[in-house]
GROMACS .gro file of C-alpha atoms in nm:
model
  208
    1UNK     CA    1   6.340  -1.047  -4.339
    2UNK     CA    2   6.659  -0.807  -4.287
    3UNK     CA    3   6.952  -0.933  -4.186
    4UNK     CA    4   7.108  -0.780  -3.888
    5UNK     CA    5   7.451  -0.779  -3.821
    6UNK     CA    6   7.656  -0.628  -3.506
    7UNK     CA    7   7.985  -0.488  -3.531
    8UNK     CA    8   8.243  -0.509  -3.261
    9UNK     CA    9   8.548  -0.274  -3.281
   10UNK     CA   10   8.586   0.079  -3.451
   11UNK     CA   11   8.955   0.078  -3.622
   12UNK     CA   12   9.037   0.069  -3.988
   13UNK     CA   13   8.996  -0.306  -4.000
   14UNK     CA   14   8.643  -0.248  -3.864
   15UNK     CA   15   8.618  -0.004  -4.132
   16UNK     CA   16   8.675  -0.203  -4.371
   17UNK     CA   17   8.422  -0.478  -4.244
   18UNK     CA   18   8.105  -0.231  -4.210
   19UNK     CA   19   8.169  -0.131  -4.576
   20UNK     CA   20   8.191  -0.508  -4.647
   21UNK     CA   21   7.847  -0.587  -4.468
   22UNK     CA   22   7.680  -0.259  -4.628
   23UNK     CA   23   7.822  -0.366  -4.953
   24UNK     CA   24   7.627  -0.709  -4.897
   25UNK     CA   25   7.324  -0.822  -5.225
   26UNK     CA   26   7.113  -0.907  -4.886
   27UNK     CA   27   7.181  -0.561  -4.794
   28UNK     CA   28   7.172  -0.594  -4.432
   29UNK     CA   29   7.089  -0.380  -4.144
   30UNK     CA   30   7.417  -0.296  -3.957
   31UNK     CA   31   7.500  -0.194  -3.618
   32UNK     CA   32   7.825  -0.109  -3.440
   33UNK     CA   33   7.962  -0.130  -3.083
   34UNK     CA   34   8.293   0.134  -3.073
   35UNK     CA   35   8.549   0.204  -2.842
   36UNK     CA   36   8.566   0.560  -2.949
   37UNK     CA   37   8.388   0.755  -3.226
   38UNK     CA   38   8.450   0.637  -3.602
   39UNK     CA   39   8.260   0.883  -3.827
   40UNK     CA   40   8.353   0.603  -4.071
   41UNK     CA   41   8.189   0.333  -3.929
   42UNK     CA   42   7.886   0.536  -3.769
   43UNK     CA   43   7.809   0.662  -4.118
   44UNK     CA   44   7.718   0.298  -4.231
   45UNK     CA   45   7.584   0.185  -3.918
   46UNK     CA   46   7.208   0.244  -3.858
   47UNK     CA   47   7.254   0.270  -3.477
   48UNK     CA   48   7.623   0.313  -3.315
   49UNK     CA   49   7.685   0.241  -2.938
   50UNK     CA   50   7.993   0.407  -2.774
   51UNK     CA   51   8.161   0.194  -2.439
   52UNK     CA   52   8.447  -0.018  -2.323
   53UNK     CA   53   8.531  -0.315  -2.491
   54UNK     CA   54   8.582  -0.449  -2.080
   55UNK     CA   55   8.210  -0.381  -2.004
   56UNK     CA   56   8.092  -0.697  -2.120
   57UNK     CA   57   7.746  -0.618  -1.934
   58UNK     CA   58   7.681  -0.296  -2.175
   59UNK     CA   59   7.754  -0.479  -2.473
   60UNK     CA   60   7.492  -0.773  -2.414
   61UNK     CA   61   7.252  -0.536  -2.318
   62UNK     CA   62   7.315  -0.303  -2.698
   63UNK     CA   63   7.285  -0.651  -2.820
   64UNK     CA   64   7.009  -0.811  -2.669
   65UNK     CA   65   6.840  -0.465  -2.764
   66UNK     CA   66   6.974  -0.501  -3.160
   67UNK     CA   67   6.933  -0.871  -3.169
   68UNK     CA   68   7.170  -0.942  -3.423
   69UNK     CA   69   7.109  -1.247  -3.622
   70UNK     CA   70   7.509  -1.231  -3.570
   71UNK     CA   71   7.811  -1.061  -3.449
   72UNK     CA   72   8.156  -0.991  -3.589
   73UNK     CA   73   8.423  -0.893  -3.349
   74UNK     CA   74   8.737  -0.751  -3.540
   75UNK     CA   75   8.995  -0.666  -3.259
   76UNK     CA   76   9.199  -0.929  -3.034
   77UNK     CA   77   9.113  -0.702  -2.729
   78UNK     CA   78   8.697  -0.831  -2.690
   79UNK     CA   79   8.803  -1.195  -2.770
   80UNK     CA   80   9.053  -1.183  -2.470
   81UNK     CA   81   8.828  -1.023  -2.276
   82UNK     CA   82   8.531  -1.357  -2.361
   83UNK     CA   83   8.271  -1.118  -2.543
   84UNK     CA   84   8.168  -1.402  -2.759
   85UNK     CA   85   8.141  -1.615  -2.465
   86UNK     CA   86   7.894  -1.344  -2.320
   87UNK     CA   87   7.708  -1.351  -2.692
   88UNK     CA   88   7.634  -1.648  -2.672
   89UNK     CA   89   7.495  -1.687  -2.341
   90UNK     CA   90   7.205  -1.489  -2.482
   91UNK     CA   91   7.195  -1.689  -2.796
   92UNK     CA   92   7.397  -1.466  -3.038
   93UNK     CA   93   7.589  -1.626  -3.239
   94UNK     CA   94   7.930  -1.454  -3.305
   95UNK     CA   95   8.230  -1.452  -3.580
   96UNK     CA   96   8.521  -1.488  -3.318
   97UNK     CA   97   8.632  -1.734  -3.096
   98UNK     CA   98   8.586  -1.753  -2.765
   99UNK     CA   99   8.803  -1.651  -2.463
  100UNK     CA  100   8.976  -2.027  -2.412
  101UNK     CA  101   9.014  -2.077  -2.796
  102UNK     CA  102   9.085  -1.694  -2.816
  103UNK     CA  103   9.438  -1.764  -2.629
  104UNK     CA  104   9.608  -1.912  -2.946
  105UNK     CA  105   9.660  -1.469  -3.035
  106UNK     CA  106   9.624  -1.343  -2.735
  107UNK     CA  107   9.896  -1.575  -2.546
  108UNK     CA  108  10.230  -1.618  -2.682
  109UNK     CA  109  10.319  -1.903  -2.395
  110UNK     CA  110   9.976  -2.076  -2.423
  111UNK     CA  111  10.052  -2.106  -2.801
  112UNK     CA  112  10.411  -2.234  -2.743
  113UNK     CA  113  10.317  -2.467  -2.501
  114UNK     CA  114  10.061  -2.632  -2.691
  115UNK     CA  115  10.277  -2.661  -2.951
  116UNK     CA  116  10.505  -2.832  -2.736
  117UNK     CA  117  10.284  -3.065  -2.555
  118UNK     CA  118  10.161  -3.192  -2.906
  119UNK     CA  119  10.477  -3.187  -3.100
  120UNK     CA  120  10.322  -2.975  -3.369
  121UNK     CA  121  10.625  -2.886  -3.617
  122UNK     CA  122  10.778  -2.556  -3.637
  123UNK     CA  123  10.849  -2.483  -3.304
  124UNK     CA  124  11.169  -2.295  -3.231
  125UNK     CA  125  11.342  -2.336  -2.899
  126UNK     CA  126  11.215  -2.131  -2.629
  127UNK     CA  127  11.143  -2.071  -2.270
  128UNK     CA  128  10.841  -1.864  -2.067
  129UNK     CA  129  11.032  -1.712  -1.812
  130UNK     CA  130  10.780  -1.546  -1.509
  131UNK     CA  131  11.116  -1.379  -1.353
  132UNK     CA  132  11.429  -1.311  -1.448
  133UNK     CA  133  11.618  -1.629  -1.282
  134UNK     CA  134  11.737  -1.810  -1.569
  135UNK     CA  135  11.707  -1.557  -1.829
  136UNK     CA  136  12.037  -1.451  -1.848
  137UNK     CA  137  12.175  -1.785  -1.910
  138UNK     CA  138  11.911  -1.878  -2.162
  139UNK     CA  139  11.996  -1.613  -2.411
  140UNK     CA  140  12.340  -1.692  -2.409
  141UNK     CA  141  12.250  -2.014  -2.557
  142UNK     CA  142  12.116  -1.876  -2.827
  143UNK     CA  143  12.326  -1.773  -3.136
  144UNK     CA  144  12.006  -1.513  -3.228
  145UNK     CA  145  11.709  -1.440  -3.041
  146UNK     CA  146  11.382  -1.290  -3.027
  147UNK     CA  147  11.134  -1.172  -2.684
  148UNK     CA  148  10.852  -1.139  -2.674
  149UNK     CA  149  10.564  -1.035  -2.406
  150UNK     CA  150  10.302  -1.264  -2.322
  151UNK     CA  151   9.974  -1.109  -2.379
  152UNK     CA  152   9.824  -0.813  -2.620
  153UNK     CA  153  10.076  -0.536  -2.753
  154UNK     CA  154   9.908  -0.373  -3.030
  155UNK     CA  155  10.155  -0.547  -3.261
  156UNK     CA  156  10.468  -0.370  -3.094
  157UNK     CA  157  10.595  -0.563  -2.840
  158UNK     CA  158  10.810  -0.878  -3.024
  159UNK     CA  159  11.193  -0.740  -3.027
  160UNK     CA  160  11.427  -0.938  -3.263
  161UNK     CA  161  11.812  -0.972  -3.190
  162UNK     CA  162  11.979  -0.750  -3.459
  163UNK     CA  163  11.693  -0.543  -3.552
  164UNK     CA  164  11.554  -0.368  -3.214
  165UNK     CA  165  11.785  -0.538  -2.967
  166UNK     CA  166  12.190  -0.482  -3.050
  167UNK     CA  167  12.265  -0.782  -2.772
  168UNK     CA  168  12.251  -0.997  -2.438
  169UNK     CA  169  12.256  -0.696  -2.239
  170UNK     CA  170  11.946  -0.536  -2.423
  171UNK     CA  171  11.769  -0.782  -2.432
  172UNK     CA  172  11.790  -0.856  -2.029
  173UNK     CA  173  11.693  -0.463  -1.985
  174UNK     CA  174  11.425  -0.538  -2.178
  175UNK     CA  175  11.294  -0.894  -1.983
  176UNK     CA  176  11.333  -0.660  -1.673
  177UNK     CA  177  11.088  -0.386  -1.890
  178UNK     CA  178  10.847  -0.639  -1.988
  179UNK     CA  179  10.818  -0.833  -1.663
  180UNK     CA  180  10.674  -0.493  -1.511
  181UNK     CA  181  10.370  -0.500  -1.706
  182UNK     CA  182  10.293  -0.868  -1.826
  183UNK     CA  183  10.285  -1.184  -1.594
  184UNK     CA  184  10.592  -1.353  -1.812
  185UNK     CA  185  10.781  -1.303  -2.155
  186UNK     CA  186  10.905  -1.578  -2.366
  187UNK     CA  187  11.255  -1.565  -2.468
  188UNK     CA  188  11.259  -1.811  -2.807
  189UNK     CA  189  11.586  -1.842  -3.144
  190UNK     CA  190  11.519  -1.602  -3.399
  191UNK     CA  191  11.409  -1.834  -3.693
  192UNK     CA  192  11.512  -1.755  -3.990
  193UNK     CA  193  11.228  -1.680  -4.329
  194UNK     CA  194  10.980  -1.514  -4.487
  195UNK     CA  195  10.673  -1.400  -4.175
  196UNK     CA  196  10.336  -1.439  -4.356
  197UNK     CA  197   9.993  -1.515  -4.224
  198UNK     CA  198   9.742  -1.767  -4.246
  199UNK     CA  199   9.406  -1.713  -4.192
  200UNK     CA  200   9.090  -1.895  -4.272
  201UNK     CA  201   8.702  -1.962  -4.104
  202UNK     CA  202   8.577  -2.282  -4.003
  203UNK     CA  203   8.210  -2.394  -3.789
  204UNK     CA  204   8.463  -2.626  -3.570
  205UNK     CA  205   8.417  -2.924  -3.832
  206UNK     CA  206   8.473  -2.754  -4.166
  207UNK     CA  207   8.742  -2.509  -4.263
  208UNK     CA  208   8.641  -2.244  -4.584
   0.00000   0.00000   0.00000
């Protein structure tokens, strides 16, 4: 029997995945779900379905009419919206993790928090500010810092002291900026190393 597999997203990461799947020895059957047209991605896929990632209803209906043996969601945006939650109330199992688990990426604070409230190392001072009382006085007890707005920014929303912000003053304009569009920003000392990632897939027991 074919595997089927559904695709969730349609940038160059997606991309990258559909050629993965096509590229498959099981040579699967693959099917996409974009945001706007990919020529890319709708060239390997043997039925594409364009829609909002937001319309969680339209994309358990393409899948319930696919059924997917499962799904691979590539962008933060679906997870924080709880489209794997939504799989998986119609029994389709889903590479991603779900909306609550989903907040470790898509929430700065959450993350910081949780760090905090278990004492897991590596946590830099900080504070999740949800106005601007306090912010002021904060930054000037930091020798560098960096802000950053709580919730999704397409990668461009973290400004570091001495790179994008020359000072205090910038960084309060900035706080003010921020505040207009996201529920809080977290003002946190710049820490000082080499940025890298770590990524990895695990069931919830096991960790590959």
């Amino acid at each position: 029997m074919t595997v089927k597999v559904l695709l969730i997203g349609n940038g160059a990461r997606e991309h990258s995945i559909a050629e993965a799947v096509r590229n498959s020895p099981q040579n699967p059957s693959l099917f996409s779900y974009i945001k706007s047209n990919n020529p890319g991605i709708r060239s390997l896929s043997k039925h594409s379905e364009i829609g909002e990632y937001d319309d969680l209803a339209k994309v358990t209906n393409f899948a319930n009419q696919v059924k997917p043996d499962f799904c691979v969601i590539g962008p933060e945006a679906p997870l924080d919206l709880g489209v794997v939650d939504s799989l998986a109330r119609v029994g389709i199992p889903s590479i991603g993790p779900t909306k609550e688990l989903a907040k470790l990426e898509t929430s700065k604070s959450f993350t910081r928090l949780l760090m905090e409230k278990y004492n897991i190392p590596g946590l830099p001072e900080f504070k999740v500010f949800t106005s601007m009382d306090g912010v002021k006085e904060f930054l000037y007890s930091l020798d560098s810092f960096v802000v950053k707005p709580d919730g999704l920014t397409g990668g461009k929303g973290v400004k570091v002291h001495g790179e994008h912000l020359e000072g205090t003053e910038d960084a309060l304009k900035y706080c003010e900026e921020v505040l207009k569009t996201h529920p809080s920003v977290i003002v946190e000392e710049r820490l000082e190393g080499e940025e890298f990632s770590l990524q990895s897939f695990t069931d919830g027991k096991f960790v590959l």
